[in-house]
Coordinates of C-alpha atoms in Angstrom, one line a residue:
M1 CA -64.1 -27.5 -147.5
N2 CA -60.5 -28.2 -147.5
T3 CA -58.8 -31.6 -148.7
S4 CA -58.0 -32.8 -145.4
R5 CA -61.3 -32.2 -144.0
R6 CA -63.0 -33.9 -146.9
S7 CA -60.5 -37.0 -146.5
F8 CA -61.5 -37.2 -142.9
L9 CA -65.1 -37.1 -143.3
A10 CA -65.0 -39.7 -146.4
F11 CA -62.8 -41.8 -143.6
L12 CA -65.5 -41.7 -141.0
G13 CA -68.4 -42.6 -143.4
A14 CA -71.8 -40.7 -144.2
G15 CA -73.3 -41.3 -140.7
A16 CA -70.5 -39.6 -138.8
A17 CA -70.2 -37.1 -141.4
A18 CA -74.0 -36.3 -141.0
L19 CA -73.5 -35.9 -137.2
L20 CA -70.7 -33.4 -137.6
T21 CA -72.5 -31.2 -139.7
A22 CA -75.9 -31.6 -138.1
G23 CA -75.7 -28.5 -136.0
P24 CA -75.2 -25.7 -138.6
V25 CA -77.8 -27.4 -140.9
M26 CA -80.3 -27.2 -137.9
A27 CA -79.4 -23.6 -137.3
Q28 CA -80.0 -22.7 -140.9
A29 CA -83.2 -24.7 -141.1
Y30 CA -84.7 -23.3 -138.0
P31 CA -87.5 -21.5 -137.7
D32 CA -89.8 -23.0 -140.5
K33 CA -92.9 -22.2 -138.8
A34 CA -94.3 -19.7 -136.3
I35 CA -92.8 -19.1 -133.0
R36 CA -95.1 -19.1 -129.8
M37 CA -93.8 -16.5 -127.2
V38 CA -95.5 -17.6 -123.8
V39 CA -96.1 -14.5 -121.5
P40 CA -97.2 -15.9 -118.0
Y41 CA -99.0 -12.7 -117.1
A42 CA -101.9 -11.0 -118.1
A43 CA -101.8 -8.7 -121.4
G44 CA -100.5 -5.1 -120.6
G45 CA -98.2 -5.8 -117.7
G46 CA -94.5 -5.5 -117.7
V47 CA -93.5 -8.8 -118.9
D48 CA -96.4 -8.3 -121.6
N49 CA -94.9 -5.0 -122.6
I50 CA -91.6 -6.2 -123.2
A51 CA -92.6 -9.2 -124.9
R52 CA -94.4 -7.5 -127.7
V53 CA -91.6 -5.1 -128.4
V54 CA -89.3 -8.2 -128.5
A55 CA -91.6 -10.4 -130.8
Q56 CA -92.2 -7.2 -133.2
H57 CA -89.1 -7.2 -134.2
L58 CA -87.6 -10.7 -133.6
A59 CA -90.0 -11.9 -136.2
P60 CA -88.6 -10.2 -139.2
R61 CA -85.1 -11.5 -138.4
L62 CA -86.4 -15.1 -138.2
K63 CA -88.4 -14.7 -140.9
Q64 CA -91.5 -16.3 -139.1
P65 CA -94.4 -14.7 -136.9
V66 CA -93.9 -14.8 -133.3
V67 CA -97.0 -15.2 -131.7
I68 CA -97.4 -13.7 -128.2
D69 CA -99.8 -16.3 -125.9
N70 CA -100.8 -14.9 -122.7
K71 CA -101.3 -17.5 -119.8
P72 CA -101.7 -15.9 -116.4
G73 CA -102.2 -17.5 -113.4
A74 CA -100.9 -19.3 -110.0
N75 CA -97.9 -16.4 -109.7
A76 CA -97.1 -17.0 -113.3
N77 CA -96.3 -20.6 -112.9
I78 CA -98.9 -21.7 -115.4
G79 CA -97.2 -20.1 -118.3
A80 CA -93.7 -21.2 -116.9
D81 CA -94.9 -24.8 -116.6
L82 CA -96.3 -25.0 -120.2
V83 CA -93.0 -24.0 -121.6
A84 CA -90.8 -26.0 -119.3
K85 CA -93.1 -29.2 -120.5
A86 CA -93.0 -28.0 -124.3
P87 CA -91.5 -29.8 -126.9
P88 CA -87.6 -29.0 -126.9
D89 CA -87.8 -27.5 -130.3
G90 CA -87.7 -23.9 -130.2
Y91 CA -90.9 -23.2 -131.4
T92 CA -92.0 -22.3 -127.8
V93 CA -90.2 -19.7 -125.9
L94 CA -91.2 -18.3 -122.5
M95 CA -90.8 -14.5 -122.0
G96 CA -89.5 -14.7 -118.2
A97 CA -88.7 -12.3 -115.3
T98 CA -87.4 -12.4 -111.9
F99 CA -90.4 -14.3 -110.8
L100 CA -88.8 -17.7 -112.1
A101 CA -85.8 -17.5 -109.5
F102 CA -88.0 -16.3 -106.6
N103 CA -91.0 -18.6 -107.0
R104 CA -88.2 -21.7 -107.2
A105 CA -86.7 -20.6 -104.1
A106 CA -90.3 -19.7 -102.1
M107 CA -92.8 -22.1 -103.4
K108 CA -93.3 -25.7 -102.5
N109 CA -94.5 -28.6 -105.3
L110 CA -94.1 -26.5 -108.2
P111 CA -94.7 -28.8 -111.2
Y112 CA -91.4 -27.6 -113.0
D113 CA -87.9 -26.8 -111.9
A114 CA -86.7 -23.3 -113.5
A115 CA -83.2 -24.3 -112.9
K116 CA -83.7 -27.8 -114.4
D117 CA -86.4 -27.5 -116.6
L118 CA -85.4 -24.0 -118.6
V119 CA -82.6 -22.8 -120.5
P120 CA -81.8 -19.2 -120.4
V121 CA -81.3 -17.7 -123.6
A122 CA -81.1 -14.2 -123.6
R123 CA -81.6 -11.3 -121.0
V124 CA -83.3 -8.6 -122.4
G125 CA -83.4 -5.6 -119.9
R126 CA -83.4 -5.0 -115.9
A127 CA -85.0 -2.3 -113.6
P128 CA -86.0 -1.5 -110.0
T129 CA -89.5 -1.8 -108.5
V130 CA -91.2 1.5 -107.3
L131 CA -93.2 2.3 -104.5
V132 CA -96.3 4.0 -105.7
V133 CA -99.5 5.3 -104.1
P134 CA -102.8 6.9 -105.2
A135 CA -102.5 10.5 -106.2
T136 CA -105.6 11.1 -103.8
L137 CA -103.4 9.7 -100.7
P138 CA -102.5 12.4 -98.4
V139 CA -98.8 11.2 -98.2
T140 CA -95.9 13.1 -100.3
N141 CA -92.9 10.6 -99.1
V142 CA -91.9 7.5 -97.4
A143 CA -92.0 8.8 -93.9
E144 CA -95.4 9.8 -94.4
L145 CA -96.5 6.7 -96.0
V146 CA -95.0 4.6 -93.0
A147 CA -96.8 6.9 -90.4
Y148 CA -100.0 6.5 -92.5
L149 CA -99.8 2.9 -92.7
K150 CA -99.3 2.5 -88.7
A151 CA -101.8 4.7 -87.8
N152 CA -104.5 3.0 -90.1
A153 CA -103.3 -0.3 -89.6
D154 CA -107.0 -1.9 -89.6
K155 CA -107.8 -0.5 -93.2
V156 CA -104.6 -0.5 -95.3
S157 CA -103.9 -2.8 -98.2
Y158 CA -101.4 -3.5 -100.9
G159 CA -101.8 -5.1 -104.5
A160 CA -99.3 -7.9 -105.5
V161 CA -98.9 -9.8 -108.3
G162 CA -96.6 -12.5 -106.7
S163 CA -97.6 -13.7 -103.1
A164 CA -94.2 -12.7 -101.3
S165 CA -92.0 -10.8 -103.5
P166 CA -88.4 -9.6 -101.8
P167 CA -89.3 -5.8 -102.2
T168 CA -92.3 -6.1 -100.6
L169 CA -91.5 -8.3 -97.5
L170 CA -88.2 -5.8 -97.4
F171 CA -90.2 -3.0 -97.0
A172 CA -92.9 -4.3 -94.4
R173 CA -89.8 -5.6 -92.6
Q174 CA -87.4 -2.6 -92.7
T175 CA -90.6 -0.1 -91.7
G176 CA -92.2 -2.4 -89.3
T177 CA -95.7 -1.8 -90.9
A178 CA -98.2 -4.4 -91.9
A179 CA -101.1 -4.2 -94.5
V180 CA -103.7 -6.3 -96.2
Q181 CA -102.5 -8.2 -99.4
V182 CA -104.4 -8.4 -102.4
L183 CA -103.3 -10.8 -105.2
Y184 CA -103.6 -10.1 -108.9
K185 CA -102.8 -12.3 -112.1
G186 CA -100.9 -9.2 -113.4
G187 CA -100.4 -5.3 -112.8
S188 CA -102.5 -4.4 -115.3
A189 CA -105.6 -5.8 -113.1
A190 CA -104.1 -4.3 -110.1
L191 CA -103.4 -0.8 -111.1
P192 CA -106.9 0.1 -111.3
D193 CA -107.8 -0.4 -108.2
L194 CA -104.7 1.4 -107.1
M195 CA -105.5 4.4 -109.0
A196 CA -109.2 4.5 -107.3
G197 CA -107.9 4.5 -104.0
R198 CA -109.2 0.7 -103.4
L199 CA -105.5 0.0 -102.6
T200 CA -103.1 2.0 -100.3
Y201 CA -99.4 1.5 -101.9
M202 CA -97.5 -1.1 -104.6
I203 CA -94.5 -1.9 -105.0
Q204 CA -94.4 -2.7 -108.7
T205 CA -91.9 -2.9 -111.7
T206 CA -91.3 0.5 -113.2
S207 CA -92.3 -0.4 -116.9
E208 CA -96.2 -0.9 -115.6
V209 CA -96.1 2.4 -113.5
I210 CA -94.3 4.8 -115.0
P211 CA -97.0 6.0 -117.8
H212 CA -99.7 6.7 -114.4
I213 CA -96.8 8.2 -112.7
A214 CA -96.5 10.7 -115.9
S215 CA -100.2 10.9 -116.0
G216 CA -100.3 12.0 -112.1
K217 CA -102.4 9.2 -111.4
L218 CA -100.0 7.8 -109.0
K219 CA -97.2 9.2 -106.8
A220 CA -93.8 7.6 -106.5
L221 CA -92.1 7.7 -103.4
A222 CA -89.0 5.2 -103.7
V223 CA -87.2 3.2 -106.4
T224 CA -85.9 -0.4 -104.7
S225 CA -82.2 -0.1 -106.6
G226 CA -79.1 1.3 -104.9
E227 CA -79.1 4.3 -106.9
R228 CA -81.6 6.7 -108.8
F229 CA -83.1 4.8 -111.6
K230 CA -82.7 7.2 -115.0
A231 CA -86.4 7.0 -116.0
L232 CA -87.7 8.7 -112.7
P233 CA -84.6 10.7 -111.8
N234 CA -86.7 12.8 -109.1
V235 CA -87.4 9.6 -107.2
P236 CA -85.1 9.0 -104.3
T237 CA -83.8 5.6 -103.4
F238 CA -85.3 3.8 -100.1
K239 CA -81.7 4.7 -98.6
E240 CA -81.9 8.4 -99.5
A241 CA -85.9 8.3 -98.0
G242 CA -84.7 7.3 -95.0
V243 CA -84.7 3.2 -95.4
D244 CA -81.8 1.0 -95.5
G245 CA -81.9 -2.6 -96.4
I246 CA -84.0 -2.4 -99.6
D247 CA -81.6 -2.8 -102.6
W248 CA -83.4 -4.8 -105.5
T249 CA -83.5 -5.0 -109.2
G250 CA -85.5 -7.1 -111.4
W251 CA -84.7 -8.5 -115.2
W252 CA -86.4 -9.9 -117.9
G253 CA -85.5 -12.6 -120.5
M254 CA -86.1 -15.5 -122.9
F255 CA -85.8 -19.1 -122.0
V256 CA -86.6 -22.4 -124.0
P257 CA -87.1 -25.8 -122.5
A258 CA -84.4 -27.9 -121.5
G259 CA -83.1 -30.2 -124.3
T260 CA -83.6 -27.6 -126.9
P261 CA -80.7 -28.2 -129.7
A262 CA -77.9 -26.0 -128.6
A263 CA -77.7 -24.7 -132.3
V264 CA -81.2 -23.4 -131.6
V265 CA -80.5 -21.7 -128.8
Q266 CA -77.8 -19.9 -130.3
R267 CA -79.6 -18.7 -133.3
L268 CA -82.3 -17.3 -130.7
S269 CA -79.7 -15.6 -128.5
S270 CA -77.9 -14.2 -131.7
E271 CA -81.2 -13.0 -133.0
M272 CA -82.0 -11.2 -129.9
Q273 CA -78.6 -9.6 -129.6
A274 CA -79.4 -8.0 -133.0
V275 CA -83.2 -7.0 -131.9
M276 CA -81.6 -5.6 -128.6
A277 CA -79.2 -3.4 -130.7
M278 CA -81.5 -1.9 -132.7
P279 CA -81.8 2.0 -131.7
E280 CA -85.8 1.8 -132.1
V281 CA -86.0 -1.4 -129.8
A282 CA -83.7 0.1 -127.0
A283 CA -86.0 3.4 -127.2
A284 CA -89.1 1.3 -126.8
V285 CA -87.9 -0.8 -124.1
D286 CA -86.3 2.4 -122.2
K287 CA -89.9 4.2 -122.8
L288 CA -91.3 1.0 -120.9
G289 CA -89.0 2.1 -117.9
V290 CA -86.7 -0.8 -118.4
E291 CA -83.0 -0.3 -118.9
P292 CA -82.1 -2.2 -122.1
A293 CA -79.4 -4.8 -120.6
Y294 CA -78.9 -7.9 -123.2
Q295 CA -76.9 -11.0 -122.2
P296 CA -76.1 -13.6 -124.3
A297 CA -77.3 -17.4 -123.6
P298 CA -74.0 -18.4 -121.5
E299 CA -73.6 -15.1 -119.4
F300 CA -77.2 -14.8 -118.7
G301 CA -77.0 -18.6 -117.6
V302 CA -74.6 -17.5 -114.8
F303 CA -76.5 -14.5 -114.0
F304 CA -79.7 -16.7 -114.0
R305 CA -78.0 -19.0 -111.4
K306 CA -77.0 -16.3 -109.1
S307 CA -80.7 -15.1 -109.1
V308 CA -81.9 -18.3 -108.3
S309 CA -79.2 -18.2 -105.3
D310 CA -80.1 -15.0 -104.2
H311 CA -83.9 -15.8 -104.0
E312 CA -83.0 -19.0 -101.7
S313 CA -81.3 -16.3 -99.7
Y314 CA -84.4 -14.3 -99.5
A315 CA -86.5 -17.4 -98.9
R316 CA -84.3 -18.7 -96.4
D317 CA -84.2 -15.3 -94.3
F318 CA -88.0 -14.6 -94.5
K319 CA -88.7 -18.6 -93.9
L320 CA -90.5 -18.8 -96.7
S321 CA -92.2 -21.6 -98.0
T322 CA -95.9 -21.3 -100.0
E323 CA -97.8 -23.8 -101.9

C-alpha cells in the first residue's frame, strides 16, 4: 500500500477502511466449507450430467467439496425455488438451464422470480435439441414421422420434461400434428419409455440422447439449431428436413441467490472460467453433446435477460399460461 493510500485510510478511520477492504478479504476467505450445487432434475439427465463434470473440476480449485443435490419436480421449479430462497452466501448454487427463462414466461404463480431472485454467475455451454424416435418406429426422416403421426393420431404420444417447451410447440404447429403429452421429472426417466416404443418421439437435449443414438436405440431425425450440430453432423436441421420456423438452442449455466456478495459471484465466475478452459472439461462437455460456451457473470447476465425476453415472446405467441 502506498503512502497516500495509508494516509487516506487513516483519515477515514478504521471503520471506513474496513468497508473499503471488505470485498477482497471476503473473496479470499470464501469458501471455507462445502458448496451445495442444486440440480433441479433427476440424476442422469442433461443438466445433471453437466453439473457433475463441472463440480468434479471446480472442487479442487475452490479447495472445498462441491456436492450435487438433485431436487427434481414441478418442471424444475422445486430446485430453482430452493436456491432462490437459500442464504445468499455462495454456498448454495444452482446449475440452471433454459427452463429458468421459459418457466418464468409461461407459468403463473411461481414461488420465485428467476430474473430477480437469482444472479447469473457463468454460462457453461449451449446446444440444440434433437428430434428422436425409437429405433423400431418405421420412419427414417421428419416427413415420414409427420405422416405417421397424422395417420395414427389416436395412439401417438411424446415425452416431455417441461409441460410446454418451445421446440415441441413449434414442431406441432409447423407440422400440423398432435400427440398425447407424457410428462416426466427428467429425460433419464423418459428415455427408457421412448427406447421401448411406449412413446412415439421426443425433442430432447443432445446431451441426453447422443449415447442412445450412437448405440442404435434411437434414431435422430432433425436438430433444432439453424445449422447442423457438430456432434451430430449427419443429422439435418429442421429446415433441411423441410420444416421451417424451428430454430432454437438451449443453454446451461450457474446461478446464486440474489444478494450474494459481488466478490463471491466474481470468485465463482473466475473459477468457472478456469474450469471451462481445461481441455479435459471441454472434451467431457463436448462428449455429452454440448458446445462449451463460457460467459462470465456480466455477459451471462445480459444473455439471460435476452433469453427471458425471447421466451416471453414464445409465451405470448403460443398464448401460454400454465399453473
